[in-house]
mmCIF file with all atom_site columns, C-alpha atoms in Angstrom:
data_model
loop_
_atom_site.group_PDB
_atom_site.id
_atom_site.type_symbol
_atom_site.label_atom_id
_atom_site.label_alt_id
_atom_site.label_comp_id
_atom_site.label_asym_id
_atom_site.label_entity_id
_atom_site.label_seq_id
_atom_site.pdbx_PDB_ins_code
_atom_site.Cartn_x
_atom_site.Cartn_y
_atom_site.Cartn_z
_atom_site.occupancy
_atom_site.B_iso_or_equiv
_atom_site.pdbx_formal_charge
_atom_site.auth_seq_id
_atom_site.auth_comp_id
_atom_site.auth_asym_id
_atom_site.auth_atom_id
_atom_site.pdbx_PDB_model_num
ATOM 1   C CA . ASP A 1 1   ? -0.077  -0.045 0.002   1.00 0.00 ? 232 ASP A CA 1
ATOM 2   C CA . ALA A 1 2   ? 1.723   3.221  -1.250  1.00 0.00 ? 233 ALA A CA 1
ATOM 3   C CA . GLY A 1 3   ? 1.952   5.911  1.107   1.00 0.00 ? 234 GLY A CA 1
ATOM 4   C CA . VAL A 1 4   ? 1.899   9.862  0.282   1.00 0.00 ? 235 VAL A CA 1
ATOM 5   C CA . THR A 1 5   ? 4.576   10.602 -2.282  1.00 0.00 ? 236 THR A CA 1
ATOM 6   C CA . GLN A 1 6   ? 5.832   13.993 -3.253  1.00 0.00 ? 237 GLN A CA 1
ATOM 7   C CA . SER A 1 7   ? 7.997   15.203 -5.826  1.00 0.00 ? 238 SER A CA 1
ATOM 8   C CA . PRO A 1 8   ? 10.713  16.781 -6.256  1.00 0.00 ? 239 PRO A CA 1
ATOM 9   C CA . THR A 1 9   ? 12.444  15.953 -3.052  1.00 0.00 ? 240 THR A CA 1
ATOM 10  C CA . HIS A 1 10  ? 14.649  19.082 -3.345  1.00 0.00 ? 241 HIS A CA 1
ATOM 11  C CA . LEU A 1 11  ? 14.380  22.234 -5.449  1.00 0.00 ? 242 LEU A CA 1
ATOM 12  C CA . ILE A 1 12  ? 16.487  25.485 -5.743  1.00 0.00 ? 243 ILE A CA 1
ATOM 13  C CA . LYS A 1 13  ? 14.968  28.509 -7.187  1.00 0.00 ? 244 LYS A CA 1
ATOM 14  C CA . THR A 1 14  ? 15.616  32.265 -7.346  1.00 0.00 ? 245 THR A CA 1
ATOM 15  C CA . ARG A 1 15  ? 13.710  35.275 -6.005  1.00 0.00 ? 246 ARG A CA 1
ATOM 16  C CA . GLY A 1 16  ? 10.783  35.910 -8.421  1.00 0.00 ? 247 GLY A CA 1
ATOM 17  C CA . GLN A 1 17  ? 10.614  32.599 -10.033 1.00 0.00 ? 248 GLN A CA 1
ATOM 18  C CA . GLN A 1 18  ? 7.506   30.243 -9.925  1.00 0.00 ? 249 GLN A CA 1
ATOM 19  C CA . VAL A 1 19  ? 7.513   26.758 -8.554  1.00 0.00 ? 250 VAL A CA 1
ATOM 20  C CA . THR A 1 20  ? 5.233   23.717 -8.683  1.00 0.00 ? 251 THR A CA 1
ATOM 21  C CA . LEU A 1 21  ? 5.308   20.784 -6.302  1.00 0.00 ? 252 LEU A CA 1
ATOM 22  C CA . ARG A 1 22  ? 3.529   17.420 -6.654  1.00 0.00 ? 253 ARG A CA 1
ATOM 23  C CA . CYS A 1 23  ? 1.863   15.197 -4.398  1.00 0.00 ? 254 CYS A CA 1
ATOM 24  C CA . SER A 1 24  ? 0.105   11.710 -4.768  1.00 0.00 ? 255 SER A CA 1
ATOM 25  C CA . PRO A 1 25  ? -2.276  10.775 -1.972  1.00 0.00 ? 256 PRO A CA 1
ATOM 26  C CA . LYS A 1 26  ? -2.303  7.273  -0.103  1.00 0.00 ? 257 LYS A CA 1
ATOM 27  C CA . SER A 1 27  ? -4.370  4.685  -1.820  1.00 0.00 ? 258 SER A CA 1
ATOM 28  C CA . GLY A 1 28  ? -7.941  5.223  -1.202  1.00 0.00 ? 259 GLY A CA 1
ATOM 29  C CA . HIS A 1 29  ? -7.581  8.872  0.141   1.00 0.00 ? 260 HIS A CA 1
ATOM 30  C CA . ASP A 1 30  ? -9.477  11.733 -1.609  1.00 0.00 ? 261 ASP A CA 1
ATOM 31  C CA . THR A 1 31  ? -8.384  14.755 0.135   1.00 0.00 ? 262 THR A CA 1
ATOM 32  C CA . VAL A 1 32  ? -5.158  16.511 0.042   1.00 0.00 ? 263 VAL A CA 1
ATOM 33  C CA . SER A 1 33  ? -3.772  19.199 2.220   1.00 0.00 ? 264 SER A CA 1
ATOM 34  C CA . TRP A 1 34  ? -0.624  21.155 2.039   1.00 0.00 ? 265 TRP A CA 1
ATOM 35  C CA . TYR A 1 35  ? 1.555   22.431 4.878   1.00 0.00 ? 266 TYR A CA 1
ATOM 36  C CA . GLN A 1 36  ? 4.463   24.759 4.841   1.00 0.00 ? 267 GLN A CA 1
ATOM 37  C CA . GLN A 1 37  ? 7.224   23.953 7.562   1.00 0.00 ? 268 GLN A CA 1
ATOM 38  C CA . ALA A 1 38  ? 9.861   26.643 8.123   1.00 0.00 ? 269 ALA A CA 1
ATOM 39  C CA . LEU A 1 39  ? 13.229  25.635 9.860   1.00 0.00 ? 270 LEU A CA 1
ATOM 40  C CA . GLY A 1 40  ? 12.479  25.082 13.571  1.00 0.00 ? 271 GLY A CA 1
ATOM 41  C CA . GLN A 1 41  ? 9.011   25.488 13.281  1.00 0.00 ? 272 GLN A CA 1
ATOM 42  C CA . GLY A 1 42  ? 5.913   23.219 13.281  1.00 0.00 ? 273 GLY A CA 1
ATOM 43  C CA . PRO A 1 43  ? 3.922   22.909 9.878   1.00 0.00 ? 274 PRO A CA 1
ATOM 44  C CA . GLN A 1 44  ? 1.424   25.588 9.055   1.00 0.00 ? 275 GLN A CA 1
ATOM 45  C CA . PHE A 1 45  ? -1.587  24.942 6.956   1.00 0.00 ? 276 PHE A CA 1
ATOM 46  C CA . ILE A 1 46  ? -1.820  26.330 3.550   1.00 0.00 ? 277 ILE A CA 1
ATOM 47  C CA . PHE A 1 47  ? -4.719  24.833 2.011   1.00 0.00 ? 278 PHE A CA 1
ATOM 48  C CA . GLN A 1 48  ? -6.890  21.697 1.376   1.00 0.00 ? 279 GLN A CA 1
ATOM 49  C CA . TYR A 1 49  ? -8.304  20.096 -1.732  1.00 0.00 ? 280 TYR A CA 1
ATOM 50  C CA . TYR A 1 50  ? -11.368 17.927 -1.821  1.00 0.00 ? 281 TYR A CA 1
ATOM 51  C CA . GLU A 1 51  ? -13.256 17.003 -5.061  1.00 0.00 ? 282 GLU A CA 1
ATOM 52  C CA . GLU A 1 52  ? -10.970 19.195 -7.136  1.00 0.00 ? 283 GLU A CA 1
ATOM 53  C CA . GLU A 1 53  ? -11.975 22.330 -5.213  1.00 0.00 ? 284 GLU A CA 1
ATOM 54  C CA . GLU A 1 54  ? -10.238 24.121 -2.355  1.00 0.00 ? 285 GLU A CA 1
ATOM 55  C CA . ARG A 1 55  ? -11.935 23.168 0.733   1.00 0.00 ? 286 ARG A CA 1
ATOM 56  C CA . GLN A 1 56  ? -10.210 25.464 3.023   1.00 0.00 ? 287 GLN A CA 1
ATOM 57  C CA . ARG A 1 57  ? -7.365  27.903 3.238   1.00 0.00 ? 288 ARG A CA 1
ATOM 58  C CA . GLY A 1 58  ? -4.931  28.892 6.043   1.00 0.00 ? 289 GLY A CA 1
ATOM 59  C CA . ASN A 1 59  ? -3.384  32.502 6.202   1.00 0.00 ? 290 ASN A CA 1
ATOM 60  C CA . PHE A 1 60  ? -1.266  32.460 2.953   1.00 0.00 ? 291 PHE A CA 1
ATOM 61  C CA . PRO A 1 61  ? -1.159  35.157 0.269   1.00 0.00 ? 292 PRO A CA 1
ATOM 62  C CA . ASP A 1 62  ? -2.721  34.204 -2.966  1.00 0.00 ? 293 ASP A CA 1
ATOM 63  C CA . ARG A 1 63  ? 0.759   33.651 -4.648  1.00 0.00 ? 294 ARG A CA 1
ATOM 64  C CA . PHE A 1 64  ? 0.064   30.222 -3.140  1.00 0.00 ? 295 PHE A CA 1
ATOM 65  C CA . SER A 1 65  ? -2.409  28.379 -5.199  1.00 0.00 ? 296 SER A CA 1
ATOM 66  C CA . GLY A 1 66  ? -3.178  24.742 -6.018  1.00 0.00 ? 297 GLY A CA 1
ATOM 67  C CA . HIS A 1 67  ? -5.068  22.092 -7.772  1.00 0.00 ? 298 HIS A CA 1
ATOM 68  C CA . GLN A 1 68  ? -6.568  18.775 -7.500  1.00 0.00 ? 299 GLN A CA 1
ATOM 69  C CA . PHE A 1 69  ? -6.797  16.414 -10.238 1.00 0.00 ? 300 PHE A CA 1
ATOM 70  C CA . PRO A 1 70  ? -9.511  13.753 -10.821 1.00 0.00 ? 301 PRO A CA 1
ATOM 71  C CA . ASN A 1 71  ? -7.154  10.968 -9.584  1.00 0.00 ? 302 ASN A CA 1
ATOM 72  C CA . TYR A 1 72  ? -6.934  13.004 -6.345  1.00 0.00 ? 303 TYR A CA 1
ATOM 73  C CA . SER A 1 73  ? -3.222  14.034 -7.072  1.00 0.00 ? 304 SER A CA 1
ATOM 74  C CA . SER A 1 74  ? -2.467  17.451 -6.151  1.00 0.00 ? 305 SER A CA 1
ATOM 75  C CA . GLU A 1 75  ? -0.167  20.301 -7.214  1.00 0.00 ? 306 GLU A CA 1
ATOM 76  C CA . LEU A 1 76  ? 0.983   23.420 -5.184  1.00 0.00 ? 307 LEU A CA 1
ATOM 77  C CA . ASN A 1 77  ? 2.238   26.495 -6.995  1.00 0.00 ? 308 ASN A CA 1
ATOM 78  C CA . VAL A 1 78  ? 3.898   29.300 -5.807  1.00 0.00 ? 309 VAL A CA 1
ATOM 79  C CA . ASN A 1 79  ? 4.475   32.589 -7.831  1.00 0.00 ? 310 ASN A CA 1
ATOM 80  C CA . ALA A 1 80  ? 6.829   35.424 -7.417  1.00 0.00 ? 311 ALA A CA 1
ATOM 81  C CA . LEU A 1 81  ? 9.127   33.316 -4.780  1.00 0.00 ? 312 LEU A CA 1
ATOM 82  C CA . LEU A 1 82  ? 10.505  35.200 -1.962  1.00 0.00 ? 313 LEU A CA 1
ATOM 83  C CA . LEU A 1 83  ? 13.450  34.313 0.044   1.00 0.00 ? 314 LEU A CA 1
ATOM 84  C CA . GLY A 1 84  ? 10.986  33.626 3.105   1.00 0.00 ? 315 GLY A CA 1
ATOM 85  C CA . ASP A 1 85  ? 9.325   30.990 1.037   1.00 0.00 ? 316 ASP A CA 1
ATOM 86  C CA . SER A 1 86  ? 12.357  28.544 1.838   1.00 0.00 ? 317 SER A CA 1
ATOM 87  C CA . ALA A 1 87  ? 10.906  25.785 3.775   1.00 0.00 ? 318 ALA A CA 1
ATOM 88  C CA . LEU A 1 88  ? 9.921   22.064 3.682   1.00 0.00 ? 319 LEU A CA 1
ATOM 89  C CA . TYR A 1 89  ? 6.376   21.739 2.006   1.00 0.00 ? 320 TYR A CA 1
ATOM 90  C CA . LEU A 1 90  ? 4.478   18.930 3.302   1.00 0.00 ? 321 LEU A CA 1
ATOM 91  C CA . CYS A 1 91  ? 1.437   16.960 1.705   1.00 0.00 ? 322 CYS A CA 1
ATOM 92  C CA . ALA A 1 92  ? -1.033  15.152 3.752   1.00 0.00 ? 323 ALA A CA 1
ATOM 93  C CA . SER A 1 93  ? -3.802  13.084 2.512   1.00 0.00 ? 324 SER A CA 1
ATOM 94  C CA . SER A 1 94  ? -7.124  12.028 4.214   1.00 0.00 ? 325 SER A CA 1
ATOM 95  C CA . LEU A 1 95  ? -10.440 10.349 3.575   1.00 0.00 ? 326 LEU A CA 1
ATOM 96  C CA . ALA A 1 96  ? -13.435 12.745 3.943   1.00 0.00 ? 327 ALA A CA 1
ATOM 97  C CA . ARG A 1 97  ? -16.078 11.825 6.108   1.00 0.00 ? 328 ARG A CA 1
ATOM 98  C CA . SER A 1 98  ? -13.808 9.064  7.859   1.00 0.00 ? 329 SER A CA 1
ATOM 99  C CA . VAL A 1 99  ? -13.824 9.466  11.640  1.00 0.00 ? 330 VAL A CA 1
ATOM 100 C CA . GLY A 1 100 ? -11.035 12.197 12.512  1.00 0.00 ? 331 GLY A CA 1
ATOM 101 C CA . GLU A 1 101 ? -10.145 12.413 8.798   1.00 0.00 ? 332 GLU A CA 1
ATOM 102 C CA . THR A 1 102 ? -6.670  11.482 10.061  1.00 0.00 ? 333 THR A CA 1
ATOM 103 C CA . GLN A 1 103 ? -4.118  12.957 7.875   1.00 0.00 ? 334 GLN A CA 1
ATOM 104 C CA . TYR A 1 104 ? -1.015  11.027 6.756   1.00 0.00 ? 335 TYR A CA 1
ATOM 105 C CA . PHE A 1 105 ? 2.210   12.940 5.511   1.00 0.00 ? 336 PHE A CA 1
ATOM 106 C CA . GLY A 1 106 ? 4.420   12.728 2.579   1.00 0.00 ? 337 GLY A CA 1
ATOM 107 C CA . PRO A 1 107 ? 8.193   13.063 3.049   1.00 0.00 ? 338 PRO A CA 1
ATOM 108 C CA . GLY A 1 108 ? 7.987   16.686 1.890   1.00 0.00 ? 339 GLY A CA 1
ATOM 109 C CA . THR A 1 109 ? 10.007  18.886 -0.823  1.00 0.00 ? 340 THR A CA 1
ATOM 110 C CA . ARG A 1 110 ? 12.442  20.987 0.454   1.00 0.00 ? 341 ARG A CA 1
ATOM 111 C CA . LEU A 1 111 ? 12.371  24.422 -1.342  1.00 0.00 ? 342 LEU A CA 1
ATOM 112 C CA . LEU A 1 112 ? 15.446  26.664 -1.242  1.00 0.00 ? 343 LEU A CA 1
ATOM 113 C CA . VAL A 1 113 ? 14.992  30.303 -2.611  1.00 0.00 ? 344 VAL A CA 1
ATOM 114 C CA . LEU A 1 114 ? 18.235  32.325 -3.318  1.00 0.00 ? 345 LEU A CA 1
ATOM 115 C CA . ALA B 2 1   ? -9.196  29.830 17.719  1.00 0.00 ? 253 ALA B CA 1
ATOM 116 C CA . GLN B 2 2   ? -7.002  26.641 18.120  1.00 0.00 ? 254 GLN B CA 1
ATOM 117 C CA . SER B 2 3   ? -3.379  26.753 19.359  1.00 0.00 ? 255 SER B CA 1
ATOM 118 C CA . VAL B 2 4   ? -0.916  24.274 20.492  1.00 0.00 ? 256 VAL B CA 1
ATOM 119 C CA . THR B 2 5   ? 1.945   24.687 22.994  1.00 0.00 ? 257 THR B CA 1
ATOM 120 C CA . GLN B 2 6   ? 4.795   22.522 23.443  1.00 0.00 ? 258 GLN B CA 1
ATOM 121 C CA . PRO B 2 7   ? 6.660   24.253 26.551  1.00 0.00 ? 259 PRO B CA 1
ATOM 122 C CA . ASP B 2 8   ? 9.879   22.240 25.962  1.00 0.00 ? 260 ASP B CA 1
ATOM 123 C CA . ILE B 2 9   ? 11.944  23.028 22.882  1.00 0.00 ? 261 ILE B CA 1
ATOM 124 C CA . HIS B 2 10  ? 14.447  20.274 23.598  1.00 0.00 ? 262 HIS B CA 1
ATOM 125 C CA . ILE B 2 11  ? 14.600  17.365 25.987  1.00 0.00 ? 263 ILE B CA 1
ATOM 126 C CA . THR B 2 12  ? 17.718  15.162 26.621  1.00 0.00 ? 264 THR B CA 1
ATOM 127 C CA . VAL B 2 13  ? 17.018  11.517 28.157  1.00 0.00 ? 265 VAL B CA 1
ATOM 128 C CA . SER B 2 14  ? 19.220  8.566  28.651  1.00 0.00 ? 266 SER B CA 1
ATOM 129 C CA . GLU B 2 15  ? 18.378  5.358  26.901  1.00 0.00 ? 267 GLU B CA 1
ATOM 130 C CA . GLY B 2 16  ? 16.207  3.178  28.995  1.00 0.00 ? 268 GLY B CA 1
ATOM 131 C CA . ALA B 2 17  ? 14.713  6.174  30.948  1.00 0.00 ? 269 ALA B CA 1
ATOM 132 C CA . SER B 2 18  ? 11.104  7.112  30.784  1.00 0.00 ? 270 SER B CA 1
ATOM 133 C CA . LEU B 2 19  ? 9.901   10.027 28.758  1.00 0.00 ? 271 LEU B CA 1
ATOM 134 C CA . GLU B 2 20  ? 7.104   12.432 28.940  1.00 0.00 ? 272 GLU B CA 1
ATOM 135 C CA . LEU B 2 21  ? 6.616   15.242 26.212  1.00 0.00 ? 273 LEU B CA 1
ATOM 136 C CA . ARG B 2 22  ? 4.162   17.992 27.174  1.00 0.00 ? 274 ARG B CA 1
ATOM 137 C CA . CYS B 2 23  ? 1.274   19.388 25.189  1.00 0.00 ? 275 CYS B CA 1
ATOM 138 C CA . ASN B 2 24  ? -1.437  21.916 25.932  1.00 0.00 ? 276 ASN B CA 1
ATOM 139 C CA . TYR B 2 25  ? -4.049  23.007 23.534  1.00 0.00 ? 277 TYR B CA 1
ATOM 140 C CA . SER B 2 26  ? -6.599  25.766 23.055  1.00 0.00 ? 278 SER B CA 1
ATOM 141 C CA . TYR B 2 27  ? -9.888  25.126 21.692  1.00 0.00 ? 279 TYR B CA 1
ATOM 142 C CA . GLY B 2 28  ? -13.512 25.815 22.425  1.00 0.00 ? 280 GLY B CA 1
ATOM 143 C CA . ALA B 2 29  ? -14.894 22.329 22.045  1.00 0.00 ? 281 ALA B CA 1
ATOM 144 C CA . THR B 2 30  ? -13.474 18.692 22.397  1.00 0.00 ? 282 THR B CA 1
ATOM 145 C CA . PRO B 2 31  ? -10.648 18.770 19.993  1.00 0.00 ? 283 PRO B CA 1
ATOM 146 C CA . TYR B 2 32  ? -9.153  16.088 17.963  1.00 0.00 ? 284 TYR B CA 1
ATOM 147 C CA . LEU B 2 33  ? -5.589  15.543 19.192  1.00 0.00 ? 285 LEU B CA 1
ATOM 148 C CA . PHE B 2 34  ? -2.392  14.001 17.400  1.00 0.00 ? 286 PHE B CA 1
ATOM 149 C CA . TRP B 2 35  ? 1.031   13.217 18.110  1.00 0.00 ? 287 TRP B CA 1
ATOM 150 C CA . TYR B 2 36  ? 3.497   13.071 15.025  1.00 0.00 ? 288 TYR B CA 1
ATOM 151 C CA . VAL B 2 37  ? 7.087   12.279 14.911  1.00 0.00 ? 289 VAL B CA 1
ATOM 152 C CA . GLN B 2 38  ? 9.522   13.643 12.396  1.00 0.00 ? 290 GLN B CA 1
ATOM 153 C CA . SER B 2 39  ? 13.090  12.319 11.929  1.00 0.00 ? 291 SER B CA 1
ATOM 154 C CA . PRO B 2 40  ? 15.799  14.580 10.436  1.00 0.00 ? 292 PRO B CA 1
ATOM 155 C CA . GLY B 2 41  ? 14.936  15.517 6.628   1.00 0.00 ? 293 GLY B CA 1
ATOM 156 C CA . GLN B 2 42  ? 11.797  13.464 6.793   1.00 0.00 ? 294 GLN B CA 1
ATOM 157 C CA . GLY B 2 43  ? 8.032   13.732 6.785   1.00 0.00 ? 295 GLY B CA 1
ATOM 158 C CA . LEU B 2 44  ? 5.552   13.413 9.722   1.00 0.00 ? 296 LEU B CA 1
ATOM 159 C CA . GLN B 2 45  ? 4.679   9.862  10.900  1.00 0.00 ? 297 GLN B CA 1
ATOM 160 C CA . LEU B 2 46  ? 1.634   9.502  12.960  1.00 0.00 ? 298 LEU B CA 1
ATOM 161 C CA . LEU B 2 47  ? 2.323   8.132  16.462  1.00 0.00 ? 299 LEU B CA 1
ATOM 162 C CA . LEU B 2 48  ? -1.268  8.068  17.837  1.00 0.00 ? 300 LEU B CA 1
ATOM 163 C CA . LYS B 2 49  ? -4.546  10.096 18.074  1.00 0.00 ? 301 LYS B CA 1
ATOM 164 C CA . TYR B 2 50  ? -7.432  10.888 20.149  1.00 0.00 ? 302 TYR B CA 1
ATOM 165 C CA . PHE B 2 51  ? -11.019 11.621 18.998  1.00 0.00 ? 303 PHE B CA 1
ATOM 166 C CA . SER B 2 52  ? -13.262 10.522 22.091  1.00 0.00 ? 304 SER B CA 1
ATOM 167 C CA . GLY B 2 53  ? -13.631 7.626  24.536  1.00 0.00 ? 305 GLY B CA 1
ATOM 168 C CA . ASP B 2 54  ? -10.819 6.333  26.616  1.00 0.00 ? 306 ASP B CA 1
ATOM 169 C CA . THR B 2 55  ? -8.585  9.151  27.392  1.00 0.00 ? 307 THR B CA 1
ATOM 170 C CA . LEU B 2 56  ? -5.413  6.915  27.485  1.00 0.00 ? 308 LEU B CA 1
ATOM 171 C CA . VAL B 2 57  ? -4.604  6.027  24.058  1.00 0.00 ? 309 VAL B CA 1
ATOM 172 C CA . GLN B 2 58  ? -1.929  3.712  22.649  1.00 0.00 ? 310 GLN B CA 1
ATOM 173 C CA . GLY B 2 59  ? 0.254   4.339  19.727  1.00 0.00 ? 311 GLY B CA 1
ATOM 174 C CA . ILE B 2 60  ? 2.889   3.031  17.710  1.00 0.00 ? 312 ILE B CA 1
ATOM 175 C CA . LYS B 2 61  ? 6.557   2.205  18.898  1.00 0.00 ? 313 LYS B CA 1
ATOM 176 C CA . GLY B 2 62  ? 5.297   1.797  22.490  1.00 0.00 ? 314 GLY B CA 1
ATOM 177 C CA . PHE B 2 63  ? 4.041   5.503  22.949  1.00 0.00 ? 315 PHE B CA 1
ATOM 178 C CA . GLU B 2 64  ? 0.950   6.433  24.791  1.00 0.00 ? 316 GLU B CA 1
ATOM 179 C CA . ALA B 2 65  ? -0.904  9.672  25.600  1.00 0.00 ? 317 ALA B CA 1
ATOM 180 C CA . GLU B 2 66  ? -3.433  10.887 27.832  1.00 0.00 ? 318 GLU B CA 1
ATOM 181 C CA . PHE B 2 67  ? -6.183  13.568 27.368  1.00 0.00 ? 319 PHE B CA 1
ATOM 182 C CA . LYS B 2 68  ? -6.866  15.698 30.349  1.00 0.00 ? 320 LYS B CA 1
ATOM 183 C CA . ARG B 2 69  ? -9.688  17.810 29.611  1.00 0.00 ? 321 ARG B CA 1
ATOM 184 C CA . SER B 2 70  ? -9.472  19.751 33.010  1.00 0.00 ? 322 SER B CA 1
ATOM 185 C CA . GLN B 2 71  ? -5.664  20.735 32.118  1.00 0.00 ? 323 GLN B CA 1
ATOM 186 C CA . SER B 2 72  ? -6.142  21.062 28.343  1.00 0.00 ? 324 SER B CA 1
ATOM 187 C CA . SER B 2 73  ? -3.199  18.838 28.042  1.00 0.00 ? 325 SER B CA 1
ATOM 188 C CA . PHE B 2 74  ? -2.218  15.743 25.795  1.00 0.00 ? 326 PHE B CA 1
ATOM 189 C CA . ASN B 2 75  ? 0.982   14.613 27.003  1.00 0.00 ? 327 ASN B CA 1
ATOM 190 C CA . LEU B 2 76  ? 3.018   12.033 25.267  1.00 0.00 ? 328 LEU B CA 1
ATOM 191 C CA . ARG B 2 77  ? 4.802   9.084  27.262  1.00 0.00 ? 329 ARG B CA 1
ATOM 192 C CA . LYS B 2 78  ? 6.726   6.274  26.757  1.00 0.00 ? 330 LYS B CA 1
ATOM 193 C CA . PRO B 2 79  ? 8.299   4.033  29.594  1.00 0.00 ? 331 PRO B CA 1
ATOM 194 C CA . SER B 2 80  ? 11.597  3.369  28.325  1.00 0.00 ? 332 SER B CA 1
ATOM 195 C CA . VAL B 2 81  ? 13.259  5.236  25.520  1.00 0.00 ? 333 VAL B CA 1
ATOM 196 C CA . HIS B 2 82  ? 15.367  3.750  22.716  1.00 0.00 ? 334 HIS B CA 1
ATOM 197 C CA . TRP B 2 83  ? 18.061  5.518  20.810  1.00 0.00 ? 335 TRP B CA 1
ATOM 198 C CA . SER B 2 84  ? 16.044  5.197  17.703  1.00 0.00 ? 336 SER B CA 1
ATOM 199 C CA . ASP B 2 85  ? 13.260  7.726  19.264  1.00 0.00 ? 337 ASP B CA 1
ATOM 200 C CA . ALA B 2 86  ? 15.551  10.601 18.791  1.00 0.00 ? 338 ALA B CA 1
ATOM 201 C CA . ALA B 2 87  ? 13.655  12.837 16.631  1.00 0.00 ? 339 ALA B CA 1
ATOM 202 C CA . GLU B 2 88  ? 11.377  15.901 16.567  1.00 0.00 ? 340 GLU B CA 1
ATOM 203 C CA . TYR B 2 89  ? 8.037   15.518 18.066  1.00 0.00 ? 341 TYR B CA 1
ATOM 204 C CA . PHE B 2 90  ? 4.864   17.536 17.290  1.00 0.00 ? 342 PHE B CA 1
ATOM 205 C CA . CYS B 2 91  ? 1.464   17.820 19.002  1.00 0.00 ? 343 CYS B CA 1
ATOM 206 C CA . ALA B 2 92  ? -1.391  18.870 16.746  1.00 0.00 ? 344 ALA B CA 1
ATOM 207 C CA . VAL B 2 93  ? -5.107  19.723 17.051  1.00 0.00 ? 345 VAL B CA 1
ATOM 208 C CA . GLY B 2 94  ? -7.930  19.329 14.631  1.00 0.00 ? 346 GLY B CA 1
ATOM 209 C CA . ARG B 2 95  ? -11.383 20.230 14.458  1.00 0.00 ? 347 ARG B CA 1
ATOM 210 C CA . PRO B 2 96  ? -14.341 17.739 14.011  1.00 0.00 ? 348 PRO B CA 1
ATOM 211 C CA . PRO B 2 97  ? -14.798 17.645 10.257  1.00 0.00 ? 349 PRO B CA 1
ATOM 212 C CA . GLN B 2 98  ? -18.663 18.406 10.682  1.00 0.00 ? 350 GLN B CA 1
ATOM 213 C CA . THR B 2 99  ? -17.280 22.185 11.484  1.00 0.00 ? 351 THR B CA 1
ATOM 214 C CA . GLY B 2 100 ? -16.481 22.221 7.856   1.00 0.00 ? 352 GLY B CA 1
ATOM 215 C CA . ALA B 2 101 ? -12.719 22.487 8.348   1.00 0.00 ? 353 ALA B CA 1
ATOM 216 C CA . ASN B 2 102 ? -10.441 19.842 9.565   1.00 0.00 ? 354 ASN B CA 1
ATOM 217 C CA . ASN B 2 103 ? -6.928  21.575 9.073   1.00 0.00 ? 355 ASN B CA 1
ATOM 218 C CA . LEU B 2 104 ? -4.353  20.763 11.925  1.00 0.00 ? 356 LEU B CA 1
ATOM 219 C CA . PHE B 2 105 ? -2.542  23.281 13.987  1.00 0.00 ? 357 PHE B CA 1
ATOM 220 C CA . PHE B 2 106 ? 0.748   22.132 15.287  1.00 0.00 ? 358 PHE B CA 1
ATOM 221 C CA . GLY B 2 107 ? 2.943   23.184 18.119  1.00 0.00 ? 359 GLY B CA 1
ATOM 222 C CA . THR B 2 108 ? 6.243   24.189 17.472  1.00 0.00 ? 360 THR B CA 1
ATOM 223 C CA . GLY B 2 109 ? 7.630   20.744 18.334  1.00 0.00 ? 361 GLY B CA 1
ATOM 224 C CA . THR B 2 110 ? 10.042  19.297 21.087  1.00 0.00 ? 362 THR B CA 1
ATOM 225 C CA . ARG B 2 111 ? 13.495  17.866 19.842  1.00 0.00 ? 363 ARG B CA 1
ATOM 226 C CA . LEU B 2 112 ? 14.189  14.764 21.710  1.00 0.00 ? 364 LEU B CA 1
ATOM 227 C CA . THR B 2 113 ? 18.005  13.638 22.114  1.00 0.00 ? 365 THR B CA 1
ATOM 228 C CA . VAL B 2 114 ? 18.866  10.143 23.598  1.00 0.00 ? 366 VAL B CA 1
ATOM 229 C CA . ILE B 2 115 ? 21.974  9.533  25.066  1.00 0.00 ? 367 ILE B CA 1
ATOM 230 C CA . PRO B 2 116 ? 23.613  6.210  25.834  1.00 0.00 ? 368 PRO B CA 1
#
């Protein structure tokens, strides 16, 4: 049973560029959430996708956008990168309407903005 | 609004000693509570969760946690720590899905060092 997978594992970009991160959910899951984890901090919620729509959003600017595909995989896009966007980006999947909707995390994509 | 406090940034214990990691939460109703562990450079692995019922929950790797509503706490314990337990531990609170939002709020984490 494949867990949550993310690609790429590492990425280096320069300020002002755009980046796309990808996530495949755990088998059987239909909901994908994205989190940003800055160095030395706990993860912060960016947004969640369910049925190909943004279900809820955290306190992130609209430079951060996403998409969910019919196969439940998801992308996170960040435009106009800032140095402060350097972080580990974590994807989590869950099954909607399950008890607690427990989220299972992928290994993350480490983004460095120079 | 939800929040999670992990008062201990860094804890060092000897291998074989007992462990307790503290977590306090703020939420207006009964929360969903989680403990995750993160090894260096890795994602988060779920250790255990509490939704309702028995306030003492068992997790993987010999960990357990106790929900104490009166203290707004959900402390993680292990009776005998192994060197492989060295990692970062995160407590998180979530809201019941029927609220329409189930994102997790994380604490800042506690780094566990295990000495031989």
